[in-house]
mmCIF file of C-alpha atoms in Angstrom:
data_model
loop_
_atom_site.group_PDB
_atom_site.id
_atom_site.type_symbol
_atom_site.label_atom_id
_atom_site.label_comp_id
_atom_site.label_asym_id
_atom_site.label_seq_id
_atom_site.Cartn_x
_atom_site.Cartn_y
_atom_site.Cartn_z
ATOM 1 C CA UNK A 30 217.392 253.260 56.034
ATOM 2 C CA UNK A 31 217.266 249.981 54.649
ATOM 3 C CA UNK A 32 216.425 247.218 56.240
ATOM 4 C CA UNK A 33 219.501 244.728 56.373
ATOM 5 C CA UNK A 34 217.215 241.487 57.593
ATOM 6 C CA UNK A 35 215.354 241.732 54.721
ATOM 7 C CA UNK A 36 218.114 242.332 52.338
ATOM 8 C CA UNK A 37 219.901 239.014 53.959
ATOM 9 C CA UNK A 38 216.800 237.218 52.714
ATOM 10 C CA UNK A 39 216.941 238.859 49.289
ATOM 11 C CA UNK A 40 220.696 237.852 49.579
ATOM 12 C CA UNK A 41 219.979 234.411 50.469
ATOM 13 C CA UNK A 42 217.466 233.380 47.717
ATOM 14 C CA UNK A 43 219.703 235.136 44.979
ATOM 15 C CA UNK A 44 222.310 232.879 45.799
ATOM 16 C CA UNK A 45 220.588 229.449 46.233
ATOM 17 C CA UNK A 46 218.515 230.528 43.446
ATOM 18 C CA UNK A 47 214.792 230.124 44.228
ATOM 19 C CA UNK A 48 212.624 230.476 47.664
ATOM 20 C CA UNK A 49 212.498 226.796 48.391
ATOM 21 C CA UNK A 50 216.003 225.854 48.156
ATOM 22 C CA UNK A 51 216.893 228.914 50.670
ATOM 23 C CA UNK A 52 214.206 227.982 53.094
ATOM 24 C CA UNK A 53 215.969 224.693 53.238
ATOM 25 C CA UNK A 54 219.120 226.253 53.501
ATOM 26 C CA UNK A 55 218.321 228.844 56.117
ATOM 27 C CA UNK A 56 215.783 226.576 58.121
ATOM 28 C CA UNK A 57 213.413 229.853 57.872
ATOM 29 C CA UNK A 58 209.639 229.084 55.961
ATOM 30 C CA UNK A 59 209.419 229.791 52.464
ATOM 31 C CA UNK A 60 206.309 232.392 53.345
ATOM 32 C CA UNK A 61 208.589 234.320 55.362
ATOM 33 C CA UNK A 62 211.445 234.758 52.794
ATOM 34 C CA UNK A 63 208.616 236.209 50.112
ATOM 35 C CA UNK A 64 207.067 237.577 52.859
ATOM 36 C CA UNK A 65 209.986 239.678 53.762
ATOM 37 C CA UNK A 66 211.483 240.233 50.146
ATOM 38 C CA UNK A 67 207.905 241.661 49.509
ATOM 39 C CA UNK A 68 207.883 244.274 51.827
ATOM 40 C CA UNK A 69 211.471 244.989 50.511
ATOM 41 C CA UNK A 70 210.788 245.601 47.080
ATOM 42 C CA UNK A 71 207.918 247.851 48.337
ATOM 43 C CA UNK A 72 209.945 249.857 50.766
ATOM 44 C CA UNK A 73 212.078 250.303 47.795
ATOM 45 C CA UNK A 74 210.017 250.741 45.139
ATOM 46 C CA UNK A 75 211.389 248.697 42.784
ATOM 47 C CA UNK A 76 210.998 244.489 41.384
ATOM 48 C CA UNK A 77 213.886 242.525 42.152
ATOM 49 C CA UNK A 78 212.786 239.153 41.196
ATOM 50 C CA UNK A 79 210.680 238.180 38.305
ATOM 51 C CA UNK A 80 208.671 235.151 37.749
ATOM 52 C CA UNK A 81 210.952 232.679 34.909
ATOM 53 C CA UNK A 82 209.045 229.656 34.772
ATOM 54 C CA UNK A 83 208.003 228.230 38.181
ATOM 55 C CA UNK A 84 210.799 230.240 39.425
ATOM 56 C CA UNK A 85 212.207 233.177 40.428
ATOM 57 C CA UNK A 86 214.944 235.245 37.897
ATOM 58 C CA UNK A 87 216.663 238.475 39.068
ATOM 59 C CA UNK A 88 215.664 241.448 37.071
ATOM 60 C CA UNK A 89 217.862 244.025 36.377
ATOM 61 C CA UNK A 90 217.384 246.156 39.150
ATOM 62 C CA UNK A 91 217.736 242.768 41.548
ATOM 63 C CA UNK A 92 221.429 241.787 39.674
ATOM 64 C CA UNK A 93 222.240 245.289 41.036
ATOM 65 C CA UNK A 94 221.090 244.914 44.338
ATOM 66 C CA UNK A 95 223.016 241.481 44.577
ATOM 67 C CA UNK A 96 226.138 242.707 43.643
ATOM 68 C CA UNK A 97 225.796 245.095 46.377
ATOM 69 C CA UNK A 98 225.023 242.463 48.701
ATOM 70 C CA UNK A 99 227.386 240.469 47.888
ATOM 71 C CA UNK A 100 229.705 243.336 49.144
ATOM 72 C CA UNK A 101 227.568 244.237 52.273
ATOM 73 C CA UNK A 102 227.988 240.898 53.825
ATOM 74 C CA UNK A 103 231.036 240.102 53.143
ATOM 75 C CA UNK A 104 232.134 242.978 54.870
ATOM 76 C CA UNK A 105 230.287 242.252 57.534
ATOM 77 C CA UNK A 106 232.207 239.266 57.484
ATOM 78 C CA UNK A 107 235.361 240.347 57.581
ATOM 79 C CA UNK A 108 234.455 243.130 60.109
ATOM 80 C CA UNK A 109 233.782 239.849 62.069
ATOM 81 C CA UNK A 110 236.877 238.198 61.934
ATOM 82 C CA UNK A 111 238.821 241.863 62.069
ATOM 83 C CA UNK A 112 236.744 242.341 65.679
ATOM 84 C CA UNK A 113 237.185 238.989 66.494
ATOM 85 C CA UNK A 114 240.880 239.365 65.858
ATOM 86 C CA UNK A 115 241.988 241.977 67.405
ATOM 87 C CA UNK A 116 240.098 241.110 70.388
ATOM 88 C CA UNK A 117 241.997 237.732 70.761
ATOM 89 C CA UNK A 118 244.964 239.023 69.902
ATOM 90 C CA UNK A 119 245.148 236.912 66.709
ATOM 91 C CA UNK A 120 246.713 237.842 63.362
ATOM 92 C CA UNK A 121 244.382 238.662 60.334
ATOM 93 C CA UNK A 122 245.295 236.479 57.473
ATOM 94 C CA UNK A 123 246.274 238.025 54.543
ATOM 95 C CA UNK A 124 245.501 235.844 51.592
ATOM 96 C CA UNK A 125 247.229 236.507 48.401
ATOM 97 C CA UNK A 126 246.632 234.784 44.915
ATOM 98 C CA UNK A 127 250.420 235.520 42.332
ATOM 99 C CA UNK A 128 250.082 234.982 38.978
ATOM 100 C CA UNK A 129 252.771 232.817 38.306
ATOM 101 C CA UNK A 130 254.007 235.325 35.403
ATOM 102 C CA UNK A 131 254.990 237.710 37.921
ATOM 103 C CA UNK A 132 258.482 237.679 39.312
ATOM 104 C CA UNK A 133 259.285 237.020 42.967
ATOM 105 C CA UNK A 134 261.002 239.896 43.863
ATOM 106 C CA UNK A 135 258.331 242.471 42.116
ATOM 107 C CA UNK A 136 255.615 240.456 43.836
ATOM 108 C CA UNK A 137 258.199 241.041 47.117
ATOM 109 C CA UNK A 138 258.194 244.660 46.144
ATOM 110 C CA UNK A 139 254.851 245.439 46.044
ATOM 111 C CA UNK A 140 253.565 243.391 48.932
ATOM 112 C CA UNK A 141 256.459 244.646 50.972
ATOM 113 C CA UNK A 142 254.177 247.719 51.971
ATOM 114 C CA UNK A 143 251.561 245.080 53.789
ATOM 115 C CA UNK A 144 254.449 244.290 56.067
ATOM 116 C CA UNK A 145 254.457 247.000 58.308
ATOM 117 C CA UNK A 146 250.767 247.428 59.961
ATOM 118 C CA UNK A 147 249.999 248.130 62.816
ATOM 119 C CA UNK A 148 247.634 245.245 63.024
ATOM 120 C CA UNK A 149 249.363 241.345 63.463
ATOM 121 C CA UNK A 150 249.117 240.276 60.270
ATOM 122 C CA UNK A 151 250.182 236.683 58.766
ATOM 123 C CA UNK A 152 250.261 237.013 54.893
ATOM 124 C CA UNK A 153 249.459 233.879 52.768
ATOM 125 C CA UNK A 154 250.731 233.509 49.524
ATOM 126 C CA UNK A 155 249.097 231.266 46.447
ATOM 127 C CA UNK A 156 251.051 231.132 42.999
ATOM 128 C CA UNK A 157 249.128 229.906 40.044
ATOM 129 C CA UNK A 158 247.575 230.404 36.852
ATOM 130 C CA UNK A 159 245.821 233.712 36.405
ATOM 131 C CA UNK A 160 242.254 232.652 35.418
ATOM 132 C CA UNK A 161 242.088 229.810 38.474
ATOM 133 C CA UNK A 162 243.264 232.682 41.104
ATOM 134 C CA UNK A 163 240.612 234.703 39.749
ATOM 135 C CA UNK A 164 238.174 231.987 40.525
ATOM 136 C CA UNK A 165 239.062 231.613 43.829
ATOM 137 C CA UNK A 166 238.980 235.142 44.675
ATOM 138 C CA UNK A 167 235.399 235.059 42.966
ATOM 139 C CA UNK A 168 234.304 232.903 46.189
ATOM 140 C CA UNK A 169 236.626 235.131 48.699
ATOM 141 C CA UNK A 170 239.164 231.884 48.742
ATOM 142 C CA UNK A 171 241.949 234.929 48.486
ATOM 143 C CA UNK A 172 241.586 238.550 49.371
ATOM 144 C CA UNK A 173 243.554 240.293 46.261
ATOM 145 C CA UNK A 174 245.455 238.468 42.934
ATOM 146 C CA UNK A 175 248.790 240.287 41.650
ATOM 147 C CA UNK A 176 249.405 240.297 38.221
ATOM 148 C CA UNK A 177 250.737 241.914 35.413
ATOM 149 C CA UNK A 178 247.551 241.766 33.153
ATOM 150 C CA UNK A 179 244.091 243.441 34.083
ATOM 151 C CA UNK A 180 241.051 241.095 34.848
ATOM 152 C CA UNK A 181 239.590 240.192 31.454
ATOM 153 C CA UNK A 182 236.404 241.992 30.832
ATOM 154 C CA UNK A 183 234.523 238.422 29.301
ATOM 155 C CA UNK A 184 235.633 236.440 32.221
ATOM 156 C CA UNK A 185 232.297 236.009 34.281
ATOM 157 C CA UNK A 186 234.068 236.989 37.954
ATOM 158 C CA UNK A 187 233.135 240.542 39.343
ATOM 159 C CA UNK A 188 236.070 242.197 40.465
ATOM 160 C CA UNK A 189 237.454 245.643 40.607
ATOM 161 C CA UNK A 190 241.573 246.581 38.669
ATOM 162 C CA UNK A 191 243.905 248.256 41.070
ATOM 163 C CA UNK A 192 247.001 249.378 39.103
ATOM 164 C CA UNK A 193 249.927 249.159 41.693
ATOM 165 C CA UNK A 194 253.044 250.754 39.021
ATOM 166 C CA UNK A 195 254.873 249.588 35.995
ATOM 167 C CA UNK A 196 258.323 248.799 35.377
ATOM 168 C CA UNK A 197 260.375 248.806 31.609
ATOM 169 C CA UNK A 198 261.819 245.762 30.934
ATOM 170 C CA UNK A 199 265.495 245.067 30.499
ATOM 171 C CA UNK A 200 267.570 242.168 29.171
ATOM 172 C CA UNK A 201 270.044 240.075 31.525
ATOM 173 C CA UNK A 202 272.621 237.275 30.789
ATOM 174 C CA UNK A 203 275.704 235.632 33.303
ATOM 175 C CA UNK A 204 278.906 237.167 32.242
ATOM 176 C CA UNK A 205 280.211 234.448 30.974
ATOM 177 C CA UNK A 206 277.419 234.507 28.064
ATOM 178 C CA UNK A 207 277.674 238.375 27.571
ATOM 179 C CA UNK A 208 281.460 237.730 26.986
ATOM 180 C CA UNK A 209 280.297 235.819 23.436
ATOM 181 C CA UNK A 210 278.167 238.182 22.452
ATOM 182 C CA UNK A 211 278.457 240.042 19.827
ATOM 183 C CA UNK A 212 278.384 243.955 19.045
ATOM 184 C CA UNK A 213 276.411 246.285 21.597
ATOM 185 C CA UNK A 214 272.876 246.375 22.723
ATOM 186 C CA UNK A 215 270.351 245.499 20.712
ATOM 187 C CA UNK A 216 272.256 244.031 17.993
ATOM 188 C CA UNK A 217 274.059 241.670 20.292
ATOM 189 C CA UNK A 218 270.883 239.780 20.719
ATOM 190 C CA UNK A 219 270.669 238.624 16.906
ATOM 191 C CA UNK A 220 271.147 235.163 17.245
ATOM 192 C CA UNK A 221 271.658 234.929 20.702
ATOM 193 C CA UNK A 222 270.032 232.274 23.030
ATOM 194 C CA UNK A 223 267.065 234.213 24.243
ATOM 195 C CA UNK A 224 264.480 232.668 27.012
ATOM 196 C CA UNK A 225 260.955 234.087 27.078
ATOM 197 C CA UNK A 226 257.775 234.470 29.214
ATOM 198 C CA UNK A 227 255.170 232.055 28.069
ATOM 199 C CA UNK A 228 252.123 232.759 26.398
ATOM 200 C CA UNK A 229 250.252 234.053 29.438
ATOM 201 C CA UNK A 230 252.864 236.973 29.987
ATOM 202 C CA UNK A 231 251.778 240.275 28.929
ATOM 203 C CA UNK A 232 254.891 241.180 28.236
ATOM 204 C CA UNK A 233 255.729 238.576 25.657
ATOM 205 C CA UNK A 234 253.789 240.332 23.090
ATOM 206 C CA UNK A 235 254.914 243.786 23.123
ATOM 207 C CA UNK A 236 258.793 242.126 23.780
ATOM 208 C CA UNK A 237 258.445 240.044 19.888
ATOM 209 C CA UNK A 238 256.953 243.302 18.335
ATOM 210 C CA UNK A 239 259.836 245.348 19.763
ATOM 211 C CA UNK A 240 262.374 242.649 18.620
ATOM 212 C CA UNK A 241 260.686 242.203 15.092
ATOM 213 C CA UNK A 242 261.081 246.288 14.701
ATOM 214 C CA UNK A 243 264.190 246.644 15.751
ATOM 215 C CA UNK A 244 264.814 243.482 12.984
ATOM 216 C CA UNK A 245 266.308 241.112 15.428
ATOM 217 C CA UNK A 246 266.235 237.099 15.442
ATOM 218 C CA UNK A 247 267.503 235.754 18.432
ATOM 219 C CA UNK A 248 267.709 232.059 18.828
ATOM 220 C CA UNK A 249 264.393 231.304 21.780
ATOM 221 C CA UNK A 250 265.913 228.176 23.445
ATOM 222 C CA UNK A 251 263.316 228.356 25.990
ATOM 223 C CA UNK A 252 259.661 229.607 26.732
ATOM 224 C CA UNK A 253 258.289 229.770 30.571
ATOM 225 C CA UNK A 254 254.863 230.189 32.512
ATOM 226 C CA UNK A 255 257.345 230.721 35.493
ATOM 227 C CA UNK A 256 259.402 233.824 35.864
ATOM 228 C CA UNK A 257 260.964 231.885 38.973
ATOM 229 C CA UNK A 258 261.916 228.913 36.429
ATOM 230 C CA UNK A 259 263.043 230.775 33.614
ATOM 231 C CA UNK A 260 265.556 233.034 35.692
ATOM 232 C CA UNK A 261 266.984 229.859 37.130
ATOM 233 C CA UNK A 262 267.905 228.300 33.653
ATOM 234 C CA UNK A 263 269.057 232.163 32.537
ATOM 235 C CA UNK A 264 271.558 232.011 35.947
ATOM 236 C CA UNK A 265 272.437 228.455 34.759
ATOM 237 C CA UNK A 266 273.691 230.132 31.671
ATOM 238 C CA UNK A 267 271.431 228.713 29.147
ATOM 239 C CA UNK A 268 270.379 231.993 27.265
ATOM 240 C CA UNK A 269 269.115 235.815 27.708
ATOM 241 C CA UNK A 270 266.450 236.530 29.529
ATOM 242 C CA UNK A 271 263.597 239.607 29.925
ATOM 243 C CA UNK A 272 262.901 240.923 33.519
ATOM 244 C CA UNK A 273 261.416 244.313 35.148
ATOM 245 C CA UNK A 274 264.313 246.931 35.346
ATOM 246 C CA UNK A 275 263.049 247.189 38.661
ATOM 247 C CA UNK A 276 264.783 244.197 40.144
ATOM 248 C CA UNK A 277 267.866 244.829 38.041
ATOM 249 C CA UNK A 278 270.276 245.868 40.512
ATOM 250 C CA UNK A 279 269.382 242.922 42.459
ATOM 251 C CA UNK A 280 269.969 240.095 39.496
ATOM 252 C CA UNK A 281 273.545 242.317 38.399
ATOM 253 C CA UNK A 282 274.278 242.550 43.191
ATOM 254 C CA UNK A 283 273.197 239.151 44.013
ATOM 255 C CA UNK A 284 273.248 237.416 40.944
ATOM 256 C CA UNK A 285 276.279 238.714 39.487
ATOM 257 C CA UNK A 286 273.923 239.284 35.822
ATOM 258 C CA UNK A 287 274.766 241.705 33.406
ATOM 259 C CA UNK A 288 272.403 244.075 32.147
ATOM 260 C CA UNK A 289 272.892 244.358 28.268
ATOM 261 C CA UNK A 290 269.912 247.436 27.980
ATOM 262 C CA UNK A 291 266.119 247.767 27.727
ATOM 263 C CA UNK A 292 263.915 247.319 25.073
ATOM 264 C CA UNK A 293 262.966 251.070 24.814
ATOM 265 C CA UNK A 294 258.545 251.492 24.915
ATOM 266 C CA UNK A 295 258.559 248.283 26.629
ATOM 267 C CA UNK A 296 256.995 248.417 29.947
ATOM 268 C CA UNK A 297 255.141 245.863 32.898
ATOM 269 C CA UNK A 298 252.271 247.003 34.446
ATOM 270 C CA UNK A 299 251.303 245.254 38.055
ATOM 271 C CA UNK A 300 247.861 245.122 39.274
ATOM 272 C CA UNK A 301 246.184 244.250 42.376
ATOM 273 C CA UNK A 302 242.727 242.336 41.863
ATOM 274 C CA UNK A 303 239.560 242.850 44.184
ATOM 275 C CA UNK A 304 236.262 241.676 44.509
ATOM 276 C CA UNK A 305 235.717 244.898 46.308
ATOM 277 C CA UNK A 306 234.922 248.543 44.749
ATOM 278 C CA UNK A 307 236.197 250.278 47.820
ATOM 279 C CA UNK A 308 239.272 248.519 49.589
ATOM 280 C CA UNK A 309 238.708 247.482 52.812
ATOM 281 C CA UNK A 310 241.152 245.020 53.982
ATOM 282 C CA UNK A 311 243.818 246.851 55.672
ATOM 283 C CA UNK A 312 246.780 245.194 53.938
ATOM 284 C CA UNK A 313 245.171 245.578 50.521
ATOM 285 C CA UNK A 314 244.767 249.372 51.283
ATOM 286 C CA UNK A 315 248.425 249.784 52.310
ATOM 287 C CA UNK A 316 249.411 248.552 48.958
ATOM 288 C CA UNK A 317 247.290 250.517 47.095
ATOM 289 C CA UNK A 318 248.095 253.592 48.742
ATOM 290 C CA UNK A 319 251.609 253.044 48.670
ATOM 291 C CA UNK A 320 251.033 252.761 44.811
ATOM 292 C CA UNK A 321 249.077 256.170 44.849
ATOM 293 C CA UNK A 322 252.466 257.615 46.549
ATOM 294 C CA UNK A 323 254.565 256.286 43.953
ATOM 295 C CA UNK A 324 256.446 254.177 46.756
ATOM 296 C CA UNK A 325 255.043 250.975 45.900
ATOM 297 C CA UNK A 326 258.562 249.586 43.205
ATOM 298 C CA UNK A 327 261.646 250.854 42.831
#
């Protein structure tokens, strides 16, 4: 079995990046911490540092090993704080990172599943830009991000895509605006005030092919990073707007909206964001497996 002692060692250089600078850090001497990655690499059988100057570079083999870890101990971590939890009687925070493309009630939706552990659990929710959640989950600020994008593979941020369900996209309006429209659906959107998801928005893409095939030039009054924003100025009457068919019966119950039709091949896929390969947190896991049921939307 490995030796975990050693591998904290291993741990600890990789991350302050050189033997001297953890021995500071750790308070332990600098002959120790080679002494003890040493015997690693020899127990293993493989090189995990190589010599870069009058430093120390991971080789290949080592990058693996951190990544690895970098898992390891931050499980042990939050095995910790679980234990430490549960014995106090404590909740376990829940920390989740929404990308501010998302809608409210689909990031409701597929948290929703969280809400009914076993375990106390006290959830706590961060909306933002995608790329600056992704950096705080990179240093385990947040446990999991929601979006509706994957993780970009050239961002440099391990992390692991969980897809969570998809949704096809309809178009709303206040009654009062779908009184002046004219024709049916589509061709009541040409020329029509029409709000979209900003640039960020998967959605917006496949949403302007889908209009420019179906040869239709509504009149975009408004363009929005926040769902939350552009739904209020689309219940304020100021133009059409895009949302997940998911949440339609709630805009057309509680909003009184009024759903014109979908834009057919059009479709929202959610995702839940880990650092981890294999889910551990126990909120994370109920949404995933709800997701692998098919209960997590709709």
């Amino acid at each position: 079995m490995i030796n975990y002692k050693q591998l904290h060692h291993f741990w600890t250089v990789a991350r302050a990046g050189g033997i001297v600078r953890a021995a500071e850090r750790s308070g332990l001497a600098p002959q120790t911490l080679s002494g003890q990655i040493a015997t690693l690499e020899a127990e293993l059988g493989v090189s995990l540092f190589r010599r870069q100057g009058r430093g120390l570079a991971l080789t290949d083999t080592g990058r693996v090993a951190l990544d690895y870890a970098e898992e390891i101990f931050r499980l042990g971590d939050e095995l910790e704080e679980a234990l430490r939890s549960r014995a106090s009687g404590r909740t376990v925070p829940f920390r989740v990172g929404i990308a501010d493309v998302v809608p409210k009630a689909i990031a409701w939706l597929l948290l929703a599943p969280s809400m009914n552990l076993p375990e106390p659990m006290r959830i706590v929710c961060r909306e933002g830009k995608f790329d600056a959640l992704l950096g705080e989950l990179a240093i385990h600020k947040l446990d999991v991000v929601l979006a509706d994008s994957p993780m970009p593979s050239n961002m440099d941020v391990r992390g692991y895509n969980h897809t969570l369900g998809e949704s096809t996209i309809g178009f709303f309006a206040t009654p009062t605006l779908a009184a002046t429209l004219q024709g049916g659906f589509p061709a009541c959107l040409d020329g029509a005030p029409l709000l979209l998801p900003g640039g960020e928005a998967a959605v917006r893409g496949p949403l302007l092919q889908w209009l420019e095939a179906a040869r239709l030039k509504p009149r975009i009054v408004g363009e929005f990073d926040d769902s939350a924003l552009m739904r209020a100025f689309a219940e304020a009457g100021a133009g059409i707007f895009p949302s997940a068919s998911l949440v339609g019966e709630q805009l057309c119950q509680q909003d009184a909206m009024v759903h014109l039709g979908d834009a057919d091949g059009v479709t929202e896929t959610y995702y839940a964001i880990s650092v981890e390969r294999r889910l551990t947190h126990p909120a994370v896991r109920a949404i995933s497996a709800a997701a692998n049921k098919g209960q997590k939307i709709g």
